[in-house]
Coordinates of C-alpha atoms in Angstrom, one line a residue:
Chain L
X1 CA 0.0 0.0 0.0
X2 CA 1.4 3.4 -1.0
X3 CA 1.9 5.9 1.8
X4 CA 0.0 8.5 -0.2
X5 CA -3.4 7.5 -1.8
X6 CA -5.5 9.5 -4.2
X7 CA -9.0 9.2 -5.4
X8 CA -10.5 9.1 -7.8
X9 CA -8.0 7.9 -10.4
X10 CA -10.0 9.3 -13.2
X11 CA -12.6 12.1 -13.2
X12 CA -14.6 13.4 -16.1
X13 CA -16.9 16.4 -15.6
X14 CA -18.6 19.1 -17.6
X15 CA -17.4 22.7 -17.8
X16 CA -18.5 24.7 -14.8
X17 CA -18.7 21.8 -12.4
X18 CA -17.1 21.9 -8.9
X19 CA -14.3 19.4 -8.7
X20 CA -12.9 17.6 -5.7
X21 CA -9.9 15.4 -5.6
X22 CA -9.0 13.6 -2.4
X23 CA -5.7 12.5 -0.9
X24 CA -5.1 10.5 2.2
X25 CA -1.7 9.7 3.7
X26 CA -0.1 7.8 6.5
X27 CA 1.4 9.3 9.6
X28 CA 4.3 11.6 9.7
X29 CA 3.8 14.0 6.9
X30 CA 5.3 17.5 7.5
X31 CA 3.9 19.0 4.4
X32 CA 1.6 18.1 1.5
X33 CA 2.0 19.2 -2.1
X34 CA -0.5 19.4 -4.9
X35 CA 1.1 19.2 -8.3
X36 CA -0.4 19.6 -11.8
X37 CA 0.9 17.7 -14.8
X38 CA -0.4 18.9 -18.2
X39 CA -0.6 16.6 -21.3
X40 CA 2.7 18.2 -22.4
X41 CA 4.3 16.5 -19.4
X42 CA 5.6 19.5 -17.4
X43 CA 4.9 19.4 -13.6
X44 CA 3.9 22.5 -11.7
X45 CA 3.6 22.9 -8.0
X46 CA 0.1 24.3 -7.2
X47 CA 0.2 24.3 -3.4
X48 CA 2.3 23.3 -0.5
X49 CA 0.5 23.2 2.8
X50 CA 1.0 21.8 6.3
X51 CA -2.3 23.0 7.9
X52 CA -5.5 24.7 7.1
X53 CA -6.4 26.0 3.7
X54 CA -4.9 27.8 0.7
X55 CA -6.6 29.4 -2.3
X56 CA -5.2 30.5 -5.6
X57 CA -7.7 31.7 -8.2
X58 CA -10.2 28.9 -8.7
X59 CA -8.1 26.4 -6.9
X60 CA -8.5 25.6 -3.2
X61 CA -6.5 23.1 -1.2
X62 CA -7.3 22.0 2.3
X63 CA -5.7 19.7 4.8
X64 CA -7.0 18.0 7.9
X65 CA -4.0 16.8 10.0
X66 CA -6.1 14.7 12.4
X67 CA -7.8 12.8 9.6
X68 CA -4.6 12.7 7.5
X69 CA -6.5 13.9 4.5
X70 CA -6.2 16.7 2.0
X71 CA -8.5 17.8 -0.8
X72 CA -8.0 19.9 -3.9
X73 CA -11.1 21.7 -5.2
X74 CA -11.6 23.5 -8.5
X75 CA -14.5 25.9 -8.8
X76 CA -16.1 26.7 -12.1
X77 CA -14.0 24.1 -13.9
X78 CA -12.8 24.8 -17.4
X79 CA -11.4 22.5 -20.2
X80 CA -8.0 24.0 -19.6
X81 CA -8.0 22.5 -16.1
X82 CA -7.7 19.1 -17.8
X83 CA -4.6 17.6 -16.5
X84 CA -3.2 15.0 -14.0
X85 CA -3.3 16.2 -10.4
X86 CA -0.8 14.6 -8.0
X87 CA -0.6 14.9 -4.3
X88 CA 2.7 14.3 -2.7
X89 CA 3.7 14.0 1.0
X90 CA 6.9 15.2 2.5
X91 CA 7.6 13.0 5.5
X92 CA 9.1 14.5 8.6
X93 CA 12.8 14.3 8.5
X94 CA 12.9 13.1 4.9
X95 CA 14.1 15.2 2.1
X96 CA 12.0 13.6 -0.5
X97 CA 8.4 13.6 -1.8
X98 CA 6.3 10.5 -1.8
X99 CA 3.7 10.7 -4.6
X100 CA 0.1 9.6 -4.9
X101 CA -0.8 7.8 -8.1
X102 CA -2.4 10.8 -9.7
X103 CA -5.9 11.8 -10.7
X104 CA -6.6 12.3 -14.4
X105 CA -9.1 15.1 -14.7
X106 CA -10.9 15.7 -18.0
X107 CA -13.3 18.7 -18.3
X108 CA -15.5 18.6 -21.3
X109 CA -16.9 21.8 -22.9
Chain A
X1 CA 13.7 32.6 -17.3
X2 CA 13.5 28.9 -16.7
X3 CA 14.0 27.9 -13.0
X4 CA 14.8 24.2 -13.5
X5 CA 16.0 23.1 -16.9
X6 CA 16.7 19.7 -18.2
X7 CA 18.4 18.5 -21.4
X8 CA 17.5 16.8 -23.6
X9 CA 13.8 16.8 -23.6
X10 CA 13.6 13.6 -25.6
X11 CA 16.2 10.9 -25.8
X12 CA 15.9 7.8 -28.0
X13 CA 18.8 5.3 -27.7
X14 CA 19.6 1.6 -28.2
X15 CA 20.0 -1.0 -25.4
X16 CA 23.4 -1.2 -24.0
X17 CA 24.3 2.5 -24.6
X18 CA 25.4 5.0 -22.0
X19 CA 23.6 8.3 -21.8
X20 CA 23.4 11.4 -19.6
X21 CA 20.7 13.8 -18.7
X22 CA 21.6 17.2 -17.5
X23 CA 19.8 19.4 -15.0
X24 CA 20.4 23.0 -13.9
X25 CA 18.5 25.2 -11.5
X26 CA 19.0 29.0 -11.1
X27 CA 16.9 29.3 -8.0
X28 CA 19.8 29.1 -5.5
X29 CA 18.3 26.0 -4.0
X30 CA 20.5 23.7 -1.9
X31 CA 18.6 20.5 -2.7
X32 CA 18.1 18.8 -6.0
X33 CA 16.3 15.5 -7.0
X34 CA 15.8 13.0 -9.7
X35 CA 12.4 11.4 -10.0
X36 CA 11.3 8.7 -12.4
X37 CA 7.8 8.5 -13.9
X38 CA 6.8 5.1 -15.2
X39 CA 4.3 4.3 -18.0
X40 CA 1.4 4.5 -15.5
X41 CA 2.5 8.1 -14.6
X42 CA 3.6 7.1 -11.1
X43 CA 6.4 9.3 -9.8
X44 CA 9.1 7.9 -7.6
X45 CA 12.2 9.4 -6.1
X46 CA 15.6 8.1 -7.3
X47 CA 18.2 10.4 -5.8
X48 CA 18.5 13.6 -3.7
X49 CA 21.5 15.8 -3.3
X50 CA 22.0 18.6 -0.8
X51 CA 24.9 20.9 -1.5
X52 CA 26.6 18.4 -3.7
X53 CA 26.2 15.6 -1.2
X54 CA 24.1 12.5 -1.8
X55 CA 21.3 12.2 0.7
X56 CA 18.9 9.8 -0.8
X57 CA 19.5 6.8 -3.0
X58 CA 16.3 4.8 -3.4
X59 CA 17.2 1.3 -4.4
X60 CA 18.2 2.4 -7.9
X61 CA 20.4 0.1 -9.9
X62 CA 24.0 1.2 -9.8
X63 CA 23.9 1.6 -13.6
X64 CA 22.4 5.0 -12.6
X65 CA 25.0 7.4 -11.3
X66 CA 24.1 11.0 -10.3
X67 CA 26.8 13.6 -10.4
X68 CA 26.6 17.1 -8.8
X69 CA 29.5 19.3 -9.8
X70 CA 28.0 22.2 -7.9
X71 CA 24.8 22.8 -6.1
X72 CA 23.1 24.3 -9.2
X73 CA 23.7 21.1 -11.3
X74 CA 22.6 17.5 -10.9
X75 CA 23.3 15.3 -13.8
X76 CA 22.1 11.7 -14.3
X77 CA 24.3 9.2 -16.1
X78 CA 23.0 5.8 -17.1
X79 CA 25.2 3.0 -18.1
X80 CA 24.2 -0.1 -20.2
X81 CA 20.7 1.1 -20.8
X82 CA 17.9 -1.5 -20.6
X83 CA 14.4 -1.5 -22.1
X84 CA 12.9 -1.1 -18.6
X85 CA 14.7 2.2 -18.2
X86 CA 12.3 3.8 -20.7
X87 CA 10.4 6.4 -18.7
X88 CA 10.2 10.2 -18.1
X89 CA 12.8 11.5 -15.7
X90 CA 12.2 14.7 -13.8
X91 CA 14.7 16.8 -12.1
X92 CA 13.5 19.1 -9.2
X93 CA 14.9 21.4 -6.7
X94 CA 13.8 22.9 -3.4
X95 CA 15.2 25.0 -0.6
X96 CA 15.2 23.0 2.6
X97 CA 14.6 25.3 5.5
X98 CA 11.8 26.7 7.6
X99 CA 8.7 27.5 5.5
X100 CA 10.5 27.0 2.2
X101 CA 9.9 23.5 1.0
X102 CA 8.1 24.1 -2.3
X103 CA 9.4 22.0 -5.1
X104 CA 10.2 23.2 -8.6
X105 CA 10.3 20.7 -11.4
X106 CA 12.1 20.6 -14.7
X107 CA 10.1 19.8 -17.9
X108 CA 11.1 16.2 -17.9
X109 CA 13.2 14.0 -20.2
X110 CA 11.4 11.3 -22.1
X111 CA 13.9 8.4 -22.4
X112 CA 13.0 5.6 -24.9
X113 CA 15.3 2.6 -25.1
X114 CA 14.9 0.5 -28.2

């Protein structure tokens, strides 16, 4: 079992829908990253958070330390949001990221 | 101005060859990484260097040898390439320190071994 688990693996929605991607992790994470990988392959870091909530434009990331769970939300989704979204945990004392398996999001016009 | 740059972007080579992938970051970060993304798009760490010193080596075959001539560069050399080495390799950097753990990724190198 991977230390970082994401769901769903694939998600297809219509333009405008509210999107939620979930990430659960095992104990000991000091920070959690949300990354975006576009079809062209490049990876961009969207958020890094260790508590609470962060917002950037239409993207919101939350983390619940007690429940060991994080969510990435996209409001008013758009076809250009279509990408693979990856959560990654940084474990305390470890200088590496452990990745979830990714969620492939497709937004249809 | 590219923060983390890798070269080449695509690399097609025959089994048994030796090849290198180069990575450079201009962010002044102390820590650099190599990650491998398999055909199922799953990312996994291979190596991490901090200030030119190897910190992490995650059960990678010793045909893979990272080299860090200075803290802005982390190159990956692969000997005797095998079909199973075909993957996308990502370089990344971060600044380890209080509140500054965000990771910056290169654009990836798609390696195809034929």
